[in-house]
C-alpha cells in the first residue's frame, strides 16, 4: 500500500460502509418523524451517540453530532465566547485552522485573541500560558494532538489551570481519538471535538462533547435537534457510520496504535540515518504521525514526484496543501530555515505492512537526495 496520509483522512472501513447503506435507501426516514420509520432512525442515532461517547470515554455530558471536526471546533470556540461576558479567547499557535480561523472571526467581532506559544517539540510554553490565560479569558483551546507533527499536550494540567482562572477549556481531539483513550469525562476539558473520517468513518460527520450544554450559545438555529444546540435534520447514514467506526475503534485502538508506532519507527530510523531532521518526538506524540525534513529540499516537489510513483504523503495539513510557505506549525516550533520548506508529513494506518513502510522510506530518501543534488 502506498497511501501514507492517514492523518488527512482514512478510507471508510467496509463494515462502516455496509452499516450506512440501508439508511440511505429503505430506512431513509427523518429522525424527527413520529411514525415507526422516524423512530427507527432516531434509535439508530441514539445507538451511534452511545457508541461515540463510549469510544471517547464519556460517561456523562452531552454529545452533539456535527458536520465534522471543523464545525465542532467552531461551535465550541464561538459558542463559548458568545456565552461569556469576558473579552478574550486564548488558542495555541499550532491549532488547526478550524480553531485559528474561529478565533480570528471572534477577533473581527471585537474579542481579543491571545496566541499561546509552543516549544521546539510543539508543547505549550507553560510560563506564557499562565501569563496569557487570566480572568479576562472566556475560552481556551489547545489541541490534544497536533495534525502536522503529532505532539500530545497535557490536557489535565492545561484545563486545571484554565479552570482556576474561570475560563472554559476546549480541546480539538480529532487527531488524538484514533490512538488515545480520551476518557473525556475525567480528562478535565469542558468540550472535546472529534471527527469520523480520521477513524475509518465517513467524511462530513463529527461530534462535540460538552460537559454541560450550558457552556455554549448555539449559533446554528433551526429545529430542536441535538439537544437544541445544532438545528438541522440529522445525517442519519453518516451518524450510523460514525457509530460503527467508533465501535470498531474501541476493539482495535491499541492494536492500531502499536502497528502505527512500529511502522513509524521503521521510517523514522531510515530517514534519520540519512540525515533528516525529525520534527516529531516519538515519546510525546500520537503514533501515527511523523514529520521530517531534509535540508535544502522543497516538500512540494518531493510530494509531486512520489505521487507519480503512486505514493501519497503530505506536507502539513491537507487544507494547506496549496500553499508553498512553511505552515504555521512549522514556523511556531522554530524549524531551522534550511529545513522549513522541506517538511514532510508521513502518517500511518490500517493495512500497511513493514515492507510498505521500508519501501516508502527508501523512496523518500531517493527523491530527496535527487533534489539535493539538482
Ligand atoms: N482538527 C484537526 C486537528 C484536524 O486534523 C482536522 C482535519 O484535518 C480538523 C480539525 C477538521 O476536521 P474535519 O475535516 O472533520 O472538518
Short mmCIF file of C-alpha atoms and ligand atoms in Angstrom, two decimals:
data_model
loop_
_atom_site.label_atom_id
_atom_site.label_comp_id
_atom_site.label_asym_id
_atom_site.label_seq_id
_atom_site.Cartn_x
_atom_site.Cartn_y
_atom_site.Cartn_z
CA UNK A 1 0.00 0.00 0.00
CA UNK A 2 1.37 3.40 -0.96
CA UNK A 3 -1.11 5.59 0.93
CA UNK A 4 0.72 7.27 3.83
CA UNK A 5 -1.67 10.11 4.61
CA UNK A 6 -3.99 8.65 7.25
CA UNK A 7 -3.85 11.93 9.20
CA UNK A 8 -5.54 13.67 6.24
CA UNK A 9 -8.25 11.07 6.02
CA UNK A 10 -8.87 7.33 6.28
CA UNK A 11 -10.88 5.08 3.97
CA UNK A 12 -14.24 4.10 5.43
CA UNK A 13 -13.99 0.54 6.80
CA UNK A 14 -16.07 -1.93 4.75
CA UNK A 15 -18.17 -2.60 7.88
CA UNK A 16 -18.87 1.15 8.13
CA UNK A 17 -20.00 1.46 4.52
CA UNK A 18 -22.19 -1.63 4.98
CA UNK A 19 -23.78 -0.26 8.18
CA UNK A 20 -24.56 3.06 6.44
CA UNK A 21 -26.13 1.66 3.26
CA UNK A 22 -29.71 0.90 4.41
CA UNK A 23 -30.08 4.36 5.97
CA UNK A 24 -29.80 5.95 2.52
CA UNK A 25 -32.44 3.78 0.92
CA UNK A 26 -35.12 1.68 2.61
CA UNK A 27 -34.61 3.32 6.05
CA UNK A 28 -34.43 6.89 4.77
CA UNK A 29 -36.83 8.48 7.26
CA UNK A 30 -36.34 11.70 9.17
CA UNK A 31 -35.20 11.01 12.74
CA UNK A 32 -37.70 13.63 13.98
CA UNK A 33 -40.74 11.92 12.41
CA UNK A 34 -43.19 10.31 14.78
CA UNK A 35 -44.08 7.21 12.74
CA UNK A 36 -42.12 3.97 13.02
CA UNK A 37 -39.54 4.75 10.29
CA UNK A 38 -38.65 8.02 12.03
CA UNK A 39 -38.45 6.31 15.38
CA UNK A 40 -36.13 3.69 13.90
CA UNK A 41 -33.86 6.44 12.56
CA UNK A 42 -33.90 8.19 15.95
CA UNK A 43 -32.97 4.87 17.58
CA UNK A 44 -30.05 4.45 15.19
CA UNK A 45 -28.83 7.97 16.03
CA UNK A 46 -29.15 7.21 19.76
CA UNK A 47 -27.13 3.99 19.43
CA UNK A 48 -24.45 5.81 17.40
CA UNK A 49 -24.29 8.51 20.08
CA UNK A 50 -23.73 5.87 22.74
CA UNK A 51 -21.00 4.24 20.65
CA UNK A 52 -19.13 7.51 20.01
CA UNK A 53 -19.43 8.52 23.66
CA UNK A 54 -18.13 5.13 24.71
CA UNK A 55 -15.14 5.40 22.33
CA UNK A 56 -14.39 8.83 23.82
CA UNK A 57 -14.74 7.53 27.38
CA UNK A 58 -17.70 9.84 28.09
CA UNK A 59 -19.91 8.58 30.90
CA UNK A 60 -21.70 11.92 31.32
CA UNK A 61 -22.19 15.20 29.48
CA UNK A 62 -23.84 15.86 26.12
CA UNK A 63 -22.61 14.73 22.71
CA UNK A 64 -23.88 16.56 19.64
CA UNK A 65 -23.31 15.38 16.08
CA UNK A 66 -21.92 17.95 13.64
CA UNK A 67 -20.70 18.08 10.05
CA UNK A 68 -17.11 17.35 11.16
CA UNK A 69 -14.20 18.47 13.28
CA UNK A 70 -14.33 21.94 11.74
CA UNK A 71 -17.90 22.57 12.83
CA UNK A 72 -17.23 21.09 16.27
CA UNK A 73 -14.30 23.49 16.76
CA UNK A 74 -16.32 26.49 15.51
CA UNK A 75 -19.26 25.59 17.73
CA UNK A 76 -17.09 25.20 20.81
CA UNK A 77 -14.98 28.31 20.45
CA UNK A 78 -17.54 30.73 19.08
CA UNK A 79 -20.36 29.28 21.19
CA UNK A 80 -18.40 29.56 24.45
CA UNK A 81 -17.15 33.08 23.64
CA UNK A 82 -20.70 34.26 22.80
CA UNK A 83 -21.95 32.81 26.06
CA UNK A 84 -19.37 34.60 28.20
CA UNK A 85 -19.09 38.25 29.15
CA UNK A 86 -15.28 38.01 29.11
CA UNK A 87 -13.40 39.83 26.36
CA UNK A 88 -10.62 37.42 25.32
CA UNK A 89 -10.05 33.97 23.85
CA UNK A 90 -6.73 32.07 24.01
CA UNK A 91 -5.60 29.44 21.50
CA UNK A 92 -2.28 27.73 20.87
CA UNK A 93 -0.07 28.76 17.96
CA UNK A 94 -0.29 25.29 16.42
CA UNK A 95 -4.07 24.83 16.33
CA UNK A 96 -5.83 23.55 13.22
CA UNK A 97 -7.25 26.30 11.01
CA UNK A 98 -10.72 25.41 12.29
CA UNK A 99 -9.73 26.83 15.67
CA UNK A 100 -7.40 29.59 14.47
CA UNK A 101 -9.92 30.97 11.99
CA UNK A 102 -12.72 30.78 14.57
CA UNK A 103 -10.53 32.83 16.90
CA UNK A 104 -9.83 35.33 14.13
CA UNK A 105 -13.56 35.58 13.45
CA UNK A 106 -14.10 36.39 17.13
CA UNK A 107 -11.34 38.97 16.78
CA UNK A 108 -13.32 40.63 13.99
CA UNK A 109 -16.31 40.67 16.36
CA UNK A 110 -14.23 42.68 18.80
CA UNK A 111 -12.82 39.98 21.07
CA UNK A 112 -9.17 39.95 22.00
CA UNK A 113 -7.28 36.95 20.60
CA UNK A 114 -4.30 35.60 22.53
CA UNK A 115 -1.92 33.15 20.85
CA UNK A 116 -0.09 30.76 23.19
CA UNK A 117 3.44 29.86 22.00
CA UNK A 118 4.90 26.34 21.96
CA UNK A 119 8.42 24.97 22.35
CA UNK A 120 10.54 23.21 19.72
CA UNK A 121 8.60 19.97 20.24
CA UNK A 122 5.24 21.69 19.97
CA UNK A 123 4.46 21.59 23.70
CA UNK A 124 2.68 24.54 25.27
CA UNK A 125 5.03 27.06 26.88
CA UNK A 126 3.60 26.90 30.41
CA UNK A 127 5.05 30.24 31.55
CA UNK A 128 3.41 32.01 28.62
CA UNK A 129 0.22 30.01 29.21
CA UNK A 130 -0.01 31.21 32.81
CA UNK A 131 0.53 34.77 31.68
CA UNK A 132 -1.98 34.71 28.81
CA UNK A 133 -4.78 32.77 30.48
CA UNK A 134 -6.17 35.23 33.00
CA UNK A 135 -9.55 36.35 34.33
CA UNK A 136 -10.35 38.11 31.01
CA UNK A 137 -10.30 34.85 29.03
CA UNK A 138 -13.66 33.27 28.19
CA UNK A 139 -12.40 30.14 26.48
CA UNK A 140 -9.04 28.42 25.96
CA UNK A 141 -8.49 26.00 23.08
CA UNK A 142 -5.46 23.71 22.95
CA UNK A 143 -5.46 20.69 20.70
CA UNK A 144 -4.98 17.24 22.23
CA UNK A 145 -2.74 16.08 19.37
CA UNK A 146 -1.35 18.16 16.54
CA UNK A 147 -2.14 17.15 12.96
CA UNK A 148 1.25 18.02 11.44
CA UNK A 149 3.80 16.84 14.00
CA UNK A 150 1.65 14.65 16.25
CA UNK A 151 2.54 16.36 19.56
CA UNK A 152 0.32 15.49 22.53
CA UNK A 153 -0.49 18.06 25.22
CA UNK A 154 -1.09 17.63 28.95
CA UNK A 155 -4.83 18.29 28.79
CA UNK A 156 -5.34 17.68 32.54
CA UNK A 157 -2.84 20.35 33.61
CA UNK A 158 -3.93 22.86 30.96
CA UNK A 159 -7.61 22.57 31.77
CA UNK A 160 -6.99 22.69 35.51
CA UNK A 161 -5.16 26.00 35.16
CA UNK A 162 -7.84 27.42 32.81
CA UNK A 163 -10.49 26.50 35.40
CA UNK A 164 -8.56 28.25 38.16
CA UNK A 165 -8.90 31.40 36.04
CA UNK A 166 -12.60 30.72 35.46
CA UNK A 167 -12.18 30.00 31.73
CA UNK A 168 -13.86 27.24 29.74
CA UNK A 169 -11.40 24.73 28.25
CA UNK A 170 -11.87 23.21 24.78
CA UNK A 171 -9.65 20.65 23.09
CA UNK A 172 -9.60 19.51 19.47
CA UNK A 173 -9.11 15.75 19.78
CA UNK A 174 -9.59 14.97 16.08
CA UNK A 175 -6.06 13.53 15.75
CA UNK A 176 -5.99 12.04 19.25
CA UNK A 177 -9.11 9.87 19.01
CA UNK A 178 -7.58 7.27 16.64
CA UNK A 179 -4.95 6.20 19.17
CA UNK A 180 -5.70 7.65 22.64
CA UNK A 181 -8.15 6.56 25.32
CA UNK A 182 -9.50 10.04 25.80
CA UNK A 183 -11.55 9.39 28.93
CA UNK A 184 -13.24 12.72 28.33
CA UNK A 185 -15.33 12.63 31.49
CA UNK A 186 -12.14 12.50 33.54
CA UNK A 187 -9.75 14.48 31.32
CA UNK A 188 -10.58 17.90 32.71
CA UNK A 189 -11.64 19.52 29.42
CA UNK A 190 -15.12 21.03 29.14
CA UNK A 191 -15.54 20.47 25.40
CA UNK A 192 -13.91 17.93 23.08
CA UNK A 193 -14.08 17.88 19.25
CA UNK A 194 -13.77 14.68 17.19
CA UNK A 195 -14.25 13.70 13.55
CA UNK A 196 -15.45 10.45 11.92
CA UNK A 197 -13.19 10.37 8.88
CA UNK A 198 -9.99 10.01 10.89
CA UNK A 199 -11.24 6.72 12.41
CA UNK A 200 -12.35 4.91 9.23
CA UNK A 201 -15.79 6.52 9.32
CA UNK A 202 -17.44 8.77 6.72
CA UNK A 203 -16.39 12.32 5.84
CA UNK A 204 -18.69 15.19 6.74
CA UNK A 205 -19.55 13.90 10.21
CA UNK A 206 -18.12 14.80 13.59
CA UNK A 207 -19.13 15.38 17.17
CA UNK A 208 -18.65 17.80 20.04
CA UNK A 209 -18.79 16.52 23.60
CA UNK A 210 -19.81 19.11 26.21
CA UNK A 211 -19.57 18.68 29.95
CA UNK A 212 -22.75 20.79 30.06
CA UNK A 213 -24.99 22.15 27.29
CA UNK A 214 -24.98 25.45 29.16
CA UNK A 215 -21.38 26.11 28.13
CA UNK A 216 -22.23 27.44 24.69
CA UNK A 217 -24.58 29.84 22.98
CA UNK A 218 -25.63 27.88 19.90
CA UNK A 219 -25.35 29.70 16.58
CA UNK A 220 -26.95 27.07 14.33
CA UNK A 221 -30.60 27.98 14.72
CA UNK A 222 -33.44 25.87 13.43
CA UNK A 223 -35.09 22.73 14.72
CA UNK A 224 -34.66 21.23 18.15
CA UNK A 225 -32.24 18.52 17.08
CA UNK A 226 -29.09 17.71 19.04
CA UNK A 227 -30.32 18.93 22.42
CA UNK A 228 -31.37 22.28 20.86
CA UNK A 229 -27.70 23.02 20.22
CA UNK A 230 -27.50 22.29 16.50
CA UNK A 231 -30.60 22.61 14.37
CA UNK A 232 -30.89 20.63 11.14
CA UNK A 233 -32.11 17.21 10.04
CA UNK A 234 -29.60 14.62 11.24
CA UNK A 235 -27.37 12.98 8.65
CA UNK A 236 -28.51 9.54 9.74
CA UNK A 237 -26.33 7.40 7.39
CA UNK A 238 -23.16 9.30 8.34
CA UNK A 239 -24.00 9.23 12.04
CA UNK A 240 -24.62 5.47 11.86
CA UNK A 241 -21.28 5.11 10.08
CA UNK A 242 -19.53 7.16 12.77
CA UNK A 243 -21.09 4.93 15.43
CA UNK A 244 -19.91 1.75 13.68
CA UNK A 245 -16.41 3.20 13.23
CA UNK A 246 -16.35 4.13 16.93
CA UNK A 247 -17.33 0.58 17.95
CA UNK A 248 -14.56 -0.84 15.79
CA UNK A 249 -12.10 1.69 17.18
CA UNK A 250 -12.74 0.53 20.74
CA UNK A 251 -11.79 -3.00 19.70
CA UNK A 252 -8.86 -2.04 17.51
CA UNK A 253 -7.36 1.10 19.02
CA UNK A 254 -4.48 -0.48 20.93
CA UNK A 255 -3.59 -2.77 18.03
CA UNK A 256 -3.82 0.14 15.56
CA UNK A 257 -1.59 2.27 17.77
CA UNK A 258 1.08 -0.43 18.15
CA UNK A 259 1.02 -1.09 14.41
CA UNK A 260 1.39 2.60 13.54
CA UNK A 261 4.19 3.05 16.08
CA UNK A 262 6.14 0.12 14.62
CA UNK A 263 5.84 1.46 11.07
CA UNK A 264 6.76 4.98 12.13
CA UNK A 265 9.86 3.66 13.86
CA UNK A 266 10.98 1.99 10.63
CA UNK A 267 10.57 5.13 8.53
CA UNK A 268 11.96 7.46 11.19
CA UNK A 269 15.07 5.34 11.73
CA UNK A 270 15.84 5.22 7.99
CA UNK A 271 15.26 8.94 7.42
CA UNK A 272 17.28 9.94 10.48
CA UNK A 273 20.15 7.69 9.41
CA UNK A 274 20.27 9.61 6.12
CA UNK A 275 20.47 12.97 7.90
CA UNK A 276 16.82 14.03 8.04
CA UNK A 277 15.70 16.40 10.77
CA UNK A 278 12.92 14.67 12.72
CA UNK A 279 10.26 17.16 13.86
CA UNK A 280 8.18 14.59 15.74
CA UNK A 281 9.15 13.47 19.21
CA UNK A 282 8.10 9.80 19.34
CA UNK A 283 7.76 9.88 23.14
CA UNK A 284 5.38 12.85 23.08
CA UNK A 285 3.20 12.24 20.06
CA UNK A 286 0.43 10.12 18.60
CA UNK A 287 1.98 7.03 16.99
CA UNK A 288 0.58 7.56 13.50
CA UNK A 289 2.29 10.83 12.55
CA UNK A 290 5.87 11.52 11.51
CA UNK A 291 7.17 14.90 10.38
CA UNK A 292 10.66 15.03 8.91
CA UNK A 293 12.72 17.20 6.56
CA UNK A 294 15.94 17.10 4.57
CA UNK A 295 17.96 20.28 4.30
CA UNK A 296 17.51 22.36 1.16
CA UNK A 297 14.60 20.28 -0.17
CA UNK A 298 11.22 21.63 -1.32
CA UNK A 299 8.49 19.37 0.05
CA UNK A 300 6.08 20.20 -2.73
CA UNK A 301 8.36 18.80 -5.44
CA UNK A 302 9.06 15.67 -3.41
CA UNK A 303 5.35 15.03 -2.89
CA UNK A 304 4.70 15.53 -6.59
CA UNK A 305 7.40 13.08 -7.73
CA UNK A 306 6.40 10.50 -5.12
CA UNK A 307 2.81 10.83 -6.27
CA UNK A 308 3.87 9.91 -9.80
CA UNK A 309 5.23 6.70 -8.28
CA UNK A 310 1.89 6.11 -6.56
CA UNK A 311 2.79 7.35 -3.05
CA UNK A 312 0.55 9.70 -1.10
CA UNK A 313 2.23 11.76 1.59
CA UNK A 314 1.62 15.28 2.76
CA UNK A 315 3.50 18.40 3.77
CA UNK A 316 1.29 19.53 6.59
CA UNK A 317 -2.41 19.82 6.99
CA UNK A 318 -4.32 18.82 3.86
CA UNK A 319 -6.25 22.09 3.93
CA UNK A 320 -2.90 23.82 3.49
CA UNK A 321 -1.66 21.87 0.52
CA UNK A 322 -1.86 24.74 -1.97
CA UNK A 323 0.47 26.92 0.00
CA UNK A 324 4.22 26.56 -0.53
CA UNK A 325 5.12 28.56 2.55
CA UNK A 326 6.09 26.57 5.64
CA UNK A 327 2.97 26.01 7.70
CA UNK A 328 2.17 27.97 10.85
CA UNK A 329 3.03 24.85 12.85
CA UNK A 330 6.49 24.52 11.32
CA UNK A 331 7.04 28.22 11.97
CA UNK A 332 5.74 28.03 15.55
CA UNK A 333 8.10 25.20 16.55
CA UNK A 334 11.03 27.06 15.00
CA UNK A 335 12.26 24.57 12.39
CA UNK A 336 15.54 25.98 11.04
CA UNK A 337 15.11 27.85 7.74
CA UNK A 338 17.07 25.35 5.60
CA UNK A 339 14.65 22.59 6.61
CA UNK A 340 11.41 24.57 6.87
CA UNK A 341 10.28 24.19 3.24
CA UNK A 342 11.13 20.50 3.18
CA UNK A 343 8.87 19.25 5.96
CA UNK A 344 7.03 16.10 5.01
CA UNK A 345 4.18 14.56 6.97
CA UNK A 346 4.00 10.80 6.69
CA UNK A 347 1.11 9.16 8.51
CA UNK A 348 0.29 5.54 9.19
CA UNK A 349 -2.78 3.37 9.48
CA UNK A 350 -4.51 0.07 8.89
CA UNK A 351 -3.49 -2.17 6.02
CA UNK A 352 0.11 -1.01 5.66
CA UNK A 353 2.96 -3.52 6.15
CA UNK A 354 6.52 -3.12 7.40
CA UNK A 355 7.68 -3.77 3.84
CA UNK A 356 5.46 -0.89 2.64
CA UNK A 357 7.00 1.39 5.26
CA UNK A 358 10.55 0.48 4.30
CA UNK A 359 9.78 0.92 0.63
CA UNK A 360 8.32 4.36 1.30
CA UNK A 361 11.35 5.39 3.37
CA UNK A 362 13.71 4.40 0.54
CA UNK A 363 11.58 6.27 -2.00
CA UNK A 364 11.57 9.44 0.15
CA UNK A 365 15.35 9.25 0.62
CA UNK A 366 15.95 8.69 -3.11
CA UNK A 367 13.72 11.58 -4.21
CA UNK A 368 15.10 13.98 -1.59
CA UNK A 369 18.71 13.07 -2.45
CA UNK A 370 17.91 13.66 -6.10
CA UNK A 371 16.53 17.13 -5.28
CA UNK A 372 19.54 17.93 -3.11
CA UNK A 373 21.94 17.12 -5.96
CA UNK A 374 19.95 19.06 -8.62
N1 LIG B 1 -8.85 19.46 13.68
C1 LIG B 1 -7.80 18.71 13.36
C2 LIG B 1 -6.67 18.57 14.32
C3 LIG B 1 -7.75 18.07 12.12
O1 LIG B 1 -6.67 17.34 11.80
C4 LIG B 1 -8.82 18.22 11.23
C5 LIG B 1 -8.81 17.60 9.90
O2 LIG B 1 -7.81 17.55 9.22
C6 LIG B 1 -9.91 19.01 11.64
C7 LIG B 1 -9.90 19.61 12.88
C8 LIG B 1 -11.10 19.23 10.76
O3 LIG B 1 -11.93 18.09 10.77
P1 LIG B 1 -12.97 17.86 9.57
O4 LIG B 1 -12.15 17.52 8.36
O5 LIG B 1 -13.81 16.71 10.04
O6 LIG B 1 -13.75 19.11 9.41
#
